[in-house]
CSV table of C-alpha atoms and ligand atoms in Angstrom, one decimal:
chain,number,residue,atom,x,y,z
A,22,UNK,CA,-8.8,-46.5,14.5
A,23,UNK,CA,-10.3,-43.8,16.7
A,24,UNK,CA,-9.3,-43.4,20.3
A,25,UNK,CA,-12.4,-42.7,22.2
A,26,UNK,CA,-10.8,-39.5,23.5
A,27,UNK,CA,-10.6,-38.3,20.2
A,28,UNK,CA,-12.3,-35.0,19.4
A,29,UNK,CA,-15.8,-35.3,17.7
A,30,UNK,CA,-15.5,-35.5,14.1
A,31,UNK,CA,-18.2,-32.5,14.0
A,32,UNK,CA,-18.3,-28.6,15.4
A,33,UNK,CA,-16.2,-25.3,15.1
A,34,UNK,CA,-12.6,-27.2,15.3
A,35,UNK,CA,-13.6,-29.4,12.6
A,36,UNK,CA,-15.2,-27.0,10.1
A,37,UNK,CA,-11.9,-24.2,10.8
A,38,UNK,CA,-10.8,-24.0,6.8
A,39,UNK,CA,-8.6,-21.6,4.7
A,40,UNK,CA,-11.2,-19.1,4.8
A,41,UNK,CA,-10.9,-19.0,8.6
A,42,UNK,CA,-7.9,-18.2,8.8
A,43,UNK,CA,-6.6,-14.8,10.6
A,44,UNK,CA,-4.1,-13.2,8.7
A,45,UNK,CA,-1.7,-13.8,11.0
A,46,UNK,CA,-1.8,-17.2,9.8
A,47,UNK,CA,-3.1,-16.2,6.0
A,48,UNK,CA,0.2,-14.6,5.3
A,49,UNK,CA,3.3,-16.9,6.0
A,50,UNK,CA,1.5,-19.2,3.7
A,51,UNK,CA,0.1,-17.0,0.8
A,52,UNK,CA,1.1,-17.9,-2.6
A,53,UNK,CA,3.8,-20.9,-1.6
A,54,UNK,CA,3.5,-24.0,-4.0
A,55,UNK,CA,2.1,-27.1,-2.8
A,56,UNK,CA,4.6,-28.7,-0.2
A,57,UNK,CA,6.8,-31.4,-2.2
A,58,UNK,CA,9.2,-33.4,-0.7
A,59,UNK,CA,12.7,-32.1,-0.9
A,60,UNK,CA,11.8,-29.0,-2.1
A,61,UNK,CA,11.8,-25.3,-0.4
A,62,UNK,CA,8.7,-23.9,0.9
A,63,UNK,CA,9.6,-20.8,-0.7
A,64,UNK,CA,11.5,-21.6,-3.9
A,65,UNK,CA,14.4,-19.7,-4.6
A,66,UNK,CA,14.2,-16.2,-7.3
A,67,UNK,CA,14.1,-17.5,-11.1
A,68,UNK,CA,16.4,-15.5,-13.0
A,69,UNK,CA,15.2,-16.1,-16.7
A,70,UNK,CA,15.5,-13.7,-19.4
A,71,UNK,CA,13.8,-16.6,-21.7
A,72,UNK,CA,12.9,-20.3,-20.7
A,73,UNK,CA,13.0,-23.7,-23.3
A,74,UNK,CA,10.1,-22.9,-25.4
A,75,UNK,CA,9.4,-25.9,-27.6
A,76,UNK,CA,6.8,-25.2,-30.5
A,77,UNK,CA,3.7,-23.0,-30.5
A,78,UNK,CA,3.7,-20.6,-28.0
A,79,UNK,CA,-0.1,-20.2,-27.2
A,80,UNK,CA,-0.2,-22.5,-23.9
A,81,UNK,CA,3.6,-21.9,-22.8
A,82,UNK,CA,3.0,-19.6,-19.4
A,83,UNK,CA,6.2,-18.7,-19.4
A,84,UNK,CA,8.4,-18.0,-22.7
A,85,UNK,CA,10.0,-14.7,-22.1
A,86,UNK,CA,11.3,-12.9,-19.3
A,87,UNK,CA,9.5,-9.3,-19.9
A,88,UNK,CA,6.2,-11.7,-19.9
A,89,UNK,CA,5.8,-13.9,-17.1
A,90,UNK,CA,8.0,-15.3,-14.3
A,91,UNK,CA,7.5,-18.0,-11.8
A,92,UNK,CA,8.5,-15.9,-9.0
A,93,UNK,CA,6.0,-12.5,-10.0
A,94,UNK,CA,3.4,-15.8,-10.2
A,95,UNK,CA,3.9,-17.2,-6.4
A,96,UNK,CA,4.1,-13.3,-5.2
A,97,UNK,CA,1.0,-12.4,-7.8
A,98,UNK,CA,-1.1,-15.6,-6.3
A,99,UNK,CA,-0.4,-14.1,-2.2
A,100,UNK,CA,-0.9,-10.7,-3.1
A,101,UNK,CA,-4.1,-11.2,-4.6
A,102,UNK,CA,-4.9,-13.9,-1.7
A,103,UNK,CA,-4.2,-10.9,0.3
A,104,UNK,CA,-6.3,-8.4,-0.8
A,105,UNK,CA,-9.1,-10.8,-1.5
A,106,UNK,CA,-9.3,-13.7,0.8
A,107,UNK,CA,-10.7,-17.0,-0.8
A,108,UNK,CA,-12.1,-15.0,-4.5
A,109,UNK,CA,-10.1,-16.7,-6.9
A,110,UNK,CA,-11.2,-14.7,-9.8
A,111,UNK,CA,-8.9,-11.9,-7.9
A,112,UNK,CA,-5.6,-11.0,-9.5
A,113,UNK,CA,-2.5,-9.6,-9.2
A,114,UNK,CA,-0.4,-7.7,-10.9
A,115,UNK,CA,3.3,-7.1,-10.1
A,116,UNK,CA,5.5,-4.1,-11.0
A,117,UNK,CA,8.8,-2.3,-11.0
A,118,UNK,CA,7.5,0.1,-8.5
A,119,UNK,CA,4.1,1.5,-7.2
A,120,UNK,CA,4.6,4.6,-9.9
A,121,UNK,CA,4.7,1.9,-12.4
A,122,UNK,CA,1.8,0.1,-11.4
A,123,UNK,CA,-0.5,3.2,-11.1
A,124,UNK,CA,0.7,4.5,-14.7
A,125,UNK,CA,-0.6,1.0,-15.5
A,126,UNK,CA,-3.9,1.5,-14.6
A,127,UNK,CA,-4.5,5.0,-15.3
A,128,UNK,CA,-2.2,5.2,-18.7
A,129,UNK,CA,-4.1,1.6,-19.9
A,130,UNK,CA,-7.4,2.7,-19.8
A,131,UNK,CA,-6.9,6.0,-20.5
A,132,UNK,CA,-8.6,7.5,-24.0
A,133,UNK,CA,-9.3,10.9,-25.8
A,134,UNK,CA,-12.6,12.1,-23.9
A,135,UNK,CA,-12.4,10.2,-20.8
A,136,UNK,CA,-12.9,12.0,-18.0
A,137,UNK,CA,-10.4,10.5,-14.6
A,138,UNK,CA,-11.3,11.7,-10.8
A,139,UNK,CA,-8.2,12.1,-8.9
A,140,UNK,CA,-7.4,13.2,-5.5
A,141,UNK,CA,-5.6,16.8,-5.3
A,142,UNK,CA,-4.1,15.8,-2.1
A,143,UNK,CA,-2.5,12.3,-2.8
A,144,UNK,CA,0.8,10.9,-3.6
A,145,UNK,CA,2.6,14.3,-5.0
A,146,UNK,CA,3.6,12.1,-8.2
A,147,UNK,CA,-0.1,12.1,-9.3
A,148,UNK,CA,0.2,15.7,-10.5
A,149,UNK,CA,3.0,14.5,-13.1
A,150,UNK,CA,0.1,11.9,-13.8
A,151,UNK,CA,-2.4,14.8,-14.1
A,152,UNK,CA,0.2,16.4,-17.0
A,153,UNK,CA,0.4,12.8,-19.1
A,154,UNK,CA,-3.4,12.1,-18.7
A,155,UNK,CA,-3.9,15.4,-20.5
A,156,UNK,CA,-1.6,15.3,-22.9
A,157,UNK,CA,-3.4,12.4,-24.1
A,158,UNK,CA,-6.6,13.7,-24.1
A,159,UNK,CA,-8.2,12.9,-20.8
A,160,UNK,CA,-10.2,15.1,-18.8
A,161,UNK,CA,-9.2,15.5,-15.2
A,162,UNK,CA,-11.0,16.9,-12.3
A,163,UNK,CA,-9.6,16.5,-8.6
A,164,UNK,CA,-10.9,17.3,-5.0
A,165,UNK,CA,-9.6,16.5,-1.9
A,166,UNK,CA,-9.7,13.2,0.3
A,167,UNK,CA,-11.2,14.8,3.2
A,168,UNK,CA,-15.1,15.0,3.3
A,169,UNK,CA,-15.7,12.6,0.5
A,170,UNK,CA,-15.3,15.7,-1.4
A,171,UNK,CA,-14.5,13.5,-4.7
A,172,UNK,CA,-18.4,12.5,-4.8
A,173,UNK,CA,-19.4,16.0,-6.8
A,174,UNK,CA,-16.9,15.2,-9.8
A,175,UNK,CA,-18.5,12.0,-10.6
A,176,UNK,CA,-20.7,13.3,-13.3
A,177,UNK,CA,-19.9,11.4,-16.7
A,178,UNK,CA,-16.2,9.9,-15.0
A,179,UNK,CA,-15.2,6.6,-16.3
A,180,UNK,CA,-12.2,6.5,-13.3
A,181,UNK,CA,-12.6,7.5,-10.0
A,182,UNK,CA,-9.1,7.1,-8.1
A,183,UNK,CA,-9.1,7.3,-4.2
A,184,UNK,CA,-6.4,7.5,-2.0
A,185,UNK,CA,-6.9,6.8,1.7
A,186,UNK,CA,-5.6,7.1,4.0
A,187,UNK,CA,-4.1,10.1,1.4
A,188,UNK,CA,-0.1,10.4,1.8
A,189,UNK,CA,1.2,12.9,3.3
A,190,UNK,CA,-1.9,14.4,5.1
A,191,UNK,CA,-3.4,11.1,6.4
A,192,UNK,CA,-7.3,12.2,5.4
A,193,UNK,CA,-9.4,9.0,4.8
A,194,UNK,CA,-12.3,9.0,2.4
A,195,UNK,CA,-15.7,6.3,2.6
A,196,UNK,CA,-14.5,4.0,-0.3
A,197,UNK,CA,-17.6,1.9,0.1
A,198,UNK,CA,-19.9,4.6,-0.5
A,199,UNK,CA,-18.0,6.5,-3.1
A,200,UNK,CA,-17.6,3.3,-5.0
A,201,UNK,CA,-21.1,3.2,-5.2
A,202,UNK,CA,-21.5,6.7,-6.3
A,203,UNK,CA,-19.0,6.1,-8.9
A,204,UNK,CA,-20.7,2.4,-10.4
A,205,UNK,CA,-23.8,4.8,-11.1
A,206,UNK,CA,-21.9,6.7,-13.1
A,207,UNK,CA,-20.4,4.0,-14.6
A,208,UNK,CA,-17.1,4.5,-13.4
A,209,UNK,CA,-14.4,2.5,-11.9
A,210,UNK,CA,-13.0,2.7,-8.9
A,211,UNK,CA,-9.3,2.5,-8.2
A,212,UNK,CA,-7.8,2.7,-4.5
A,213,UNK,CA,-4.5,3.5,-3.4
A,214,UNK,CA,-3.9,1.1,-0.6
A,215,UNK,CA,0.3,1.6,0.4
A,216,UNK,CA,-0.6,3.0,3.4
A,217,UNK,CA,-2.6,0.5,4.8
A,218,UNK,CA,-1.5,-2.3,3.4
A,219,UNK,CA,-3.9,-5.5,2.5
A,220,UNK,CA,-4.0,-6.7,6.1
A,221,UNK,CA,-5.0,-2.6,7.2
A,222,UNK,CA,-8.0,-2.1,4.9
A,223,UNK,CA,-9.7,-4.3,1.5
A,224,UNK,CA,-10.1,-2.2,-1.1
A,225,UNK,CA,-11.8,-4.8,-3.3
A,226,UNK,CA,-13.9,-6.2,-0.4
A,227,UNK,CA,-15.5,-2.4,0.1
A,228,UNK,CA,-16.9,-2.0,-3.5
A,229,UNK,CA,-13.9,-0.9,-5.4
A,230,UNK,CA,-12.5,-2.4,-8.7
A,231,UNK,CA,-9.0,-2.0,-8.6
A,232,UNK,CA,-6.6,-2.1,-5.6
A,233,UNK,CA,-3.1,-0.4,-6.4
A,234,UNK,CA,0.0,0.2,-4.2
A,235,UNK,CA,3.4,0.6,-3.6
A,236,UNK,CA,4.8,-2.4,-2.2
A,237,UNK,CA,8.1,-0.2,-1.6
A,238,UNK,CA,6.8,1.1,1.8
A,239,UNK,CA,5.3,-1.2,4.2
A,240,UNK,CA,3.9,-4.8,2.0
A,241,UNK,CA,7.5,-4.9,2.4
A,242,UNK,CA,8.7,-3.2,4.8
A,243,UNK,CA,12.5,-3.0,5.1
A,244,UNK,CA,13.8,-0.2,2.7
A,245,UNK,CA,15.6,-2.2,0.5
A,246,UNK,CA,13.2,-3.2,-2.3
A,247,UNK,CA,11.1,-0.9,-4.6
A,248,UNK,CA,7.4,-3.0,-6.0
A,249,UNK,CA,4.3,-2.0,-7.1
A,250,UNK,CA,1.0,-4.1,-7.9
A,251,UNK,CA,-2.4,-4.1,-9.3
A,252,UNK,CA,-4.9,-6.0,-7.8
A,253,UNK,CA,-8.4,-6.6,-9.1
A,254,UNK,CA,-11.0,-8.6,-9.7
A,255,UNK,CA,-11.9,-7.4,-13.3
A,256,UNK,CA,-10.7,-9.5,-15.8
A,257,UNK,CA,-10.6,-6.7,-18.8
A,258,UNK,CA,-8.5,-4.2,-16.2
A,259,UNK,CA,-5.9,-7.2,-15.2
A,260,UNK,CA,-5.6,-7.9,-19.2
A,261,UNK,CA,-5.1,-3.9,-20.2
A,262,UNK,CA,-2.5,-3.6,-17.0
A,263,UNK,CA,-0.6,-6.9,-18.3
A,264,UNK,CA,-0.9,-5.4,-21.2
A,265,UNK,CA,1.1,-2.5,-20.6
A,266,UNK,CA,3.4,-3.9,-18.6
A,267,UNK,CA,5.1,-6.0,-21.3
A,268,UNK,CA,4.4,-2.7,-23.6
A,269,UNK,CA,6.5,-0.3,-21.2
A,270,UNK,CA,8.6,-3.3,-19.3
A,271,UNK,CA,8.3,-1.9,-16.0
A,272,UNK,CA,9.0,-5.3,-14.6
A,273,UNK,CA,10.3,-5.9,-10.9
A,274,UNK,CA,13.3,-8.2,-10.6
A,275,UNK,CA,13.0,-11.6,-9.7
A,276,UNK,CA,14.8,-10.8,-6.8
A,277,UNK,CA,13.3,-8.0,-5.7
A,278,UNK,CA,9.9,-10.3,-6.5
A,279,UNK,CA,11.5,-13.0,-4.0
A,280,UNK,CA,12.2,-10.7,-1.5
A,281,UNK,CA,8.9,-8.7,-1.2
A,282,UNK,CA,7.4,-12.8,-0.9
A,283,UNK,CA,9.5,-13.0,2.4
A,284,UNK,CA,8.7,-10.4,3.7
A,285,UNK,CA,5.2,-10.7,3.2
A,286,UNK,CA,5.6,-13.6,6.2
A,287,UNK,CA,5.9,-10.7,9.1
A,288,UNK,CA,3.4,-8.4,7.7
A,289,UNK,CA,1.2,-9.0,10.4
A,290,UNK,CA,3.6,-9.0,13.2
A,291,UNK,CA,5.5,-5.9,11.6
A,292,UNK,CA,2.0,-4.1,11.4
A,293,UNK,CA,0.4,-5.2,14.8
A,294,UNK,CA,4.4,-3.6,16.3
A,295,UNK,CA,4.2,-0.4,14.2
A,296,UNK,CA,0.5,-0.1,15.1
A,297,UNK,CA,1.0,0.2,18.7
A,298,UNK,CA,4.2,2.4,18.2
A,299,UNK,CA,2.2,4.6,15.5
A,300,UNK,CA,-0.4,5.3,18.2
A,301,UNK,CA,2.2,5.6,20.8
A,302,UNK,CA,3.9,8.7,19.2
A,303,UNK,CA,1.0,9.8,17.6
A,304,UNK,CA,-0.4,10.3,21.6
A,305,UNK,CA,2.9,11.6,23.0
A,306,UNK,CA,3.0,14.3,19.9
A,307,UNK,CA,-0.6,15.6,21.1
A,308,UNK,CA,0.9,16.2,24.3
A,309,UNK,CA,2.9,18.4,23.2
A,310,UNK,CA,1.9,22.2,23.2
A,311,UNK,CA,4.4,22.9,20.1
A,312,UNK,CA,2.9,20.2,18.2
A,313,UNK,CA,-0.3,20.8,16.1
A,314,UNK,CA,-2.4,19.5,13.8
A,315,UNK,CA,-1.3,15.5,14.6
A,316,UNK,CA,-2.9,13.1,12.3
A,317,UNK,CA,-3.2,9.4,12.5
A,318,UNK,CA,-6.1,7.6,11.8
A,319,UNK,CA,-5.8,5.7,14.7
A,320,UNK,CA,-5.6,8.2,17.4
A,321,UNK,CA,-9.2,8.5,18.6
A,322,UNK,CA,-9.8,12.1,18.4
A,323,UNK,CA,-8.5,12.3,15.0
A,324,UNK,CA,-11.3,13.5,12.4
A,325,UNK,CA,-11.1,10.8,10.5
A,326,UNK,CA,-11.0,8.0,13.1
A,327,UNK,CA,-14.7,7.3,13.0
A,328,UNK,CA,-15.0,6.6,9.1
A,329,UNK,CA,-11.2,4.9,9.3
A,330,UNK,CA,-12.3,2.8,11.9
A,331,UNK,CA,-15.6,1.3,9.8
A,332,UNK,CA,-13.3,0.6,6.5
A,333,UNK,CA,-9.7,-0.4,8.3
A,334,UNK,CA,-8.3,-3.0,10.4
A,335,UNK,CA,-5.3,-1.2,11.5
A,336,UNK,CA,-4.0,2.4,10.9
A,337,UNK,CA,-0.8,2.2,9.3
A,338,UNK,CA,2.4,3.4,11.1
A,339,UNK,CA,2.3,6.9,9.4
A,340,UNK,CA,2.1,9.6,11.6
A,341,UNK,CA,1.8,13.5,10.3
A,342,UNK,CA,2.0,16.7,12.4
A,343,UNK,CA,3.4,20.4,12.1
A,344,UNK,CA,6.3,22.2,13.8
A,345,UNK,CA,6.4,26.2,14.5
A,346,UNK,CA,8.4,26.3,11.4
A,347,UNK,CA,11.0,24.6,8.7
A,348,UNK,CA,14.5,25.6,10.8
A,349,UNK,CA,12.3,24.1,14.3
A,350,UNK,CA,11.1,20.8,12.0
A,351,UNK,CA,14.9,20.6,10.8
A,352,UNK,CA,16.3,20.9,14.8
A,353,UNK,CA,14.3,17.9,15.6
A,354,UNK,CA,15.4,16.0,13.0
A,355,UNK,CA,18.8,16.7,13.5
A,356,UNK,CA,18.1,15.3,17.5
A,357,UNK,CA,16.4,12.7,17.1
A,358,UNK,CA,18.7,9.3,17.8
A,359,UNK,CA,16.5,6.4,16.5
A,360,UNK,CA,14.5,7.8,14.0
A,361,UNK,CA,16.5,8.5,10.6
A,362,UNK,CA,15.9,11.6,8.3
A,363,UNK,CA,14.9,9.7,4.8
A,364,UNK,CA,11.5,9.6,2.6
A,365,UNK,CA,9.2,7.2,2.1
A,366,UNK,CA,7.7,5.2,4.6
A,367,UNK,CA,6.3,1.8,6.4
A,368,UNK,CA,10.1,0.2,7.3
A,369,UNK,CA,11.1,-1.7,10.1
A,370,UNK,CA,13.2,1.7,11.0
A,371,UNK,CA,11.7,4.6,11.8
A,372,UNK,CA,11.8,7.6,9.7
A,373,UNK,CA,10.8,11.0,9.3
A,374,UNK,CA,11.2,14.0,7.0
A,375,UNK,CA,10.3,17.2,6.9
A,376,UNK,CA,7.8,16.9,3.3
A,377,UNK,CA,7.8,20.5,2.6
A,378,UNK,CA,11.4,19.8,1.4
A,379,UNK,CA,10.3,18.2,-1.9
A,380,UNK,CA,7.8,20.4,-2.9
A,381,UNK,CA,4.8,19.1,-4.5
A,382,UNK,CA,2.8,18.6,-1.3
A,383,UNK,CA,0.2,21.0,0.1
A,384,UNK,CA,1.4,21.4,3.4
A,385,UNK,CA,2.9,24.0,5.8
A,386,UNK,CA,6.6,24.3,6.3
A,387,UNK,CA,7.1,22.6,9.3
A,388,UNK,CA,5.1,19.3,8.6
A,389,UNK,CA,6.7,16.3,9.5
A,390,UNK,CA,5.7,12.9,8.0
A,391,UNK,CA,6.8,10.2,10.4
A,392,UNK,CA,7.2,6.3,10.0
A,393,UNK,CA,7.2,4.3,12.7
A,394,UNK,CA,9.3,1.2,12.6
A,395,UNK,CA,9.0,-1.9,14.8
A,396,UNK,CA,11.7,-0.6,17.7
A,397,UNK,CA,10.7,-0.7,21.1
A,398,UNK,CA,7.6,1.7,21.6
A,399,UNK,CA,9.2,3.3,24.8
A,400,UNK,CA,12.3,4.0,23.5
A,401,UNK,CA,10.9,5.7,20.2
A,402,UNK,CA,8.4,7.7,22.3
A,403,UNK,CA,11.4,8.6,24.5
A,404,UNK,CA,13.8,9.8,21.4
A,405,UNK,CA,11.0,11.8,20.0
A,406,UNK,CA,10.4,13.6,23.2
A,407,UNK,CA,14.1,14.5,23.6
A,408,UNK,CA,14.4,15.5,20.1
A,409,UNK,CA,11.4,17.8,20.5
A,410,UNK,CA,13.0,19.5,24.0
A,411,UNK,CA,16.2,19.7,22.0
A,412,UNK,CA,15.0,21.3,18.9
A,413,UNK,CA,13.1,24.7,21.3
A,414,UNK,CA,14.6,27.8,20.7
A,415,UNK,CA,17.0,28.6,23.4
A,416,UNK,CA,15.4,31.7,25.3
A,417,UNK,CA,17.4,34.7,24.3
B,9,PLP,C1,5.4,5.8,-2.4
B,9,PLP,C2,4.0,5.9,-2.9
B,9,PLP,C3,3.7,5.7,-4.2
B,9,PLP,C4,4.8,5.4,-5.3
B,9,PLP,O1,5.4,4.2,-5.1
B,9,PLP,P1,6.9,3.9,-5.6
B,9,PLP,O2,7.1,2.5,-5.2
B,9,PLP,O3,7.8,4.8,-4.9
B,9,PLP,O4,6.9,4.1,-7.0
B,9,PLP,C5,2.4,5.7,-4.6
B,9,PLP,N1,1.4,6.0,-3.8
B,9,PLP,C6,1.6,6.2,-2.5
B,9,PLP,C7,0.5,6.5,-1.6
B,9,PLP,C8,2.9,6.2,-2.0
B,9,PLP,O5,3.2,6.4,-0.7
């Protein structure tokens, strides 16, 4: 029976489906099983080295542990939801770790003769890459993020990889048009997406063919889980990456699986906080007349806020600038009360090293890569501006 007071059974409330939704409501749902009575809405980790296996083992979807695992599945199905709203023929991938899943798609499809595009200013790892990929025979080219400069190694490439915003020196590239570059080529485009996470920019929505990040840093977002996962649409590259994951096992843990599904829940409250924050410091640093070179894709007069702000949703809650020098980026460190001195990046606490300390990176000795977590934006801004008074050489 209808009440006549009931809403019309046409128009915008009526029609409001799945593919709707705002991610704010996409991702406390994303991959859960259909709701049963009596049964969690997130079931609990399935820890299965090998499950009954009656017969052939063709159909079975799960018969060993290395293979498949209910829990990867549920996380696999909301990742890829993620990246790729409403496009079921997207999939997901899960691994150990981001290293693991980006060795998966560049050691899979790597052959004598192939020639692979990387950045020379992304995730300092990718040089050890570099030394594998030519050991097997792969030819490598790199140029930097900045400028699109990647678009005049295309010739005869069958991988372009992009990283952007690039980690540490936040540079952003045009994945849309680069993507297209590479397809005329004949290449395929990978994108590094752990510093914007799926709800900051969509990789496979702008062109490119593989989406690939560490879910250690802000997918999930409290320091206490490492993850890693291909995302794509191509069926070949999601069959080669499967592939070599059972070939090298670099499987996450079902727990670690369950846990990065939790906190997938507050991604877009922990990135809407750490946005605000991120922009916050990032505006209180280039105030600062000790400070240079500040980079955030979000600030407005950052060089690469125009092309970041056409391909990206939100920012990410990195935020990179330079100190006088090494002992002056080591004083504020030391001072600074609410931000911790630790590596990586995208946690609910903020962080902040000094990168120059690894090695690796291309970048002056007093760069500082910080993370901003989700503490109140006053009181970070007001830490950071003690910490820099504190850290000033004392007049002699
Ligand atoms: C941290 C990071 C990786 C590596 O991820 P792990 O989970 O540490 O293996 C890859 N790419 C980028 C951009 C990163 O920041």
């Amino acid at each position: 029976m209808t009440a006549p007071d009931d809403p019309p059974l046409t128009g915008p409330g009526r029609d409001h489906g799945p593919a709707d939704d705002a991610d704010g409501t996409r991702v406390v749902r994303a991959g859960l099983p259909a709701e049963e009575p009596y049964e969690p809405p997130l079931p609990g980790p399935v820890f299965a080295a090998h499950y009954h296996l009656p017969g052939e083992v063709e159909d079975a979807p799960y018969a060993y542990g290395r293979d498949a695992n209910p829990t990867w599945t549920r996380l696999e199905r909301a990742i890829a939801e993620l990246e790729s709203p409403e496009d079921t023929d997207a999939e997901a991938v899960v691994f150990s770790s981001g290293m693991g899943a980006i060795s998966a798609v560049l050691l899979s499809l790597a052959r004598p003769g192939r020639t692979v595009v990387l950045p020379s200013d992304g995730y300092n790892l990718l040089a050890a890459l570099r030394d594998r990929l030519e050991g097997f025979g792969v030819r490598v080219r790199t140029a930097p993020t900045g400028g699109n400069a990647q678009r005049h190694e295309l010739e005869g490439a069958s991988l372009l990889w992009l990283e952007t915003p690039s980690n540490p020196g936040l540079d952003v590239c045009d994945i849309r048009e680069l993507a297209r570059l590479a397809h005329e080529q004949g290449a395929l485009v990978a994108v590094d997406n752990t510093l914007a996470t799926p709800l900051g920019q969509r990789p496979l929505l702008l062109g490119a063919d593989i989406s690939v990040a560490s879910g250690t840093k802000a997918l999930t977002g409290h320091g206490d889980v490492l993850l890693g996962y291909v995302a794509t649409r191509n069926r070949e590259v999601a069959e080669a990456v499967r592939g070599w994951r059972k070939t090298v096992g670099a499987i996450p843990g079902p727990m670690e699986a369950w846990l990065a599904h939790r906190s997938l829940a507050t991604l877009d409250v922990r990135g809407q906080r750490q946005a605000g924050n991120a922009l916050a410091v990032a505006e209180a640093l280039a105030a600062r007349p000790e400070v240079s070179d500040v980079r955030h894709p979000g600030l407005p007069g950052d060089p690469a806020h125009a092309l970041a702000s056409r391909q990206m949703s939100r920012y990410g809650c990195v935020v990179s600038f330079t100190l006088p020098d090494q002992a002056y980026a080591n004083r504020f460190l030391a001072h600074l009360r609410l931000v911790s001195d630790a590596t990586s990046f995208g946690g609910v606490r903020s962080t902040a090293e000094r990168r120059g300390r690894w090695g690796g990176d291309p970048v002056p000795e007093g760069f500082v890569r910080l993370s901003v977590g989700v503490e109140d934006s006053a009181d970070l801004v007001a830490d950071i501006r003690r910490a820099l008074d504190a850290a000033a050489p004392t007049p002699s």
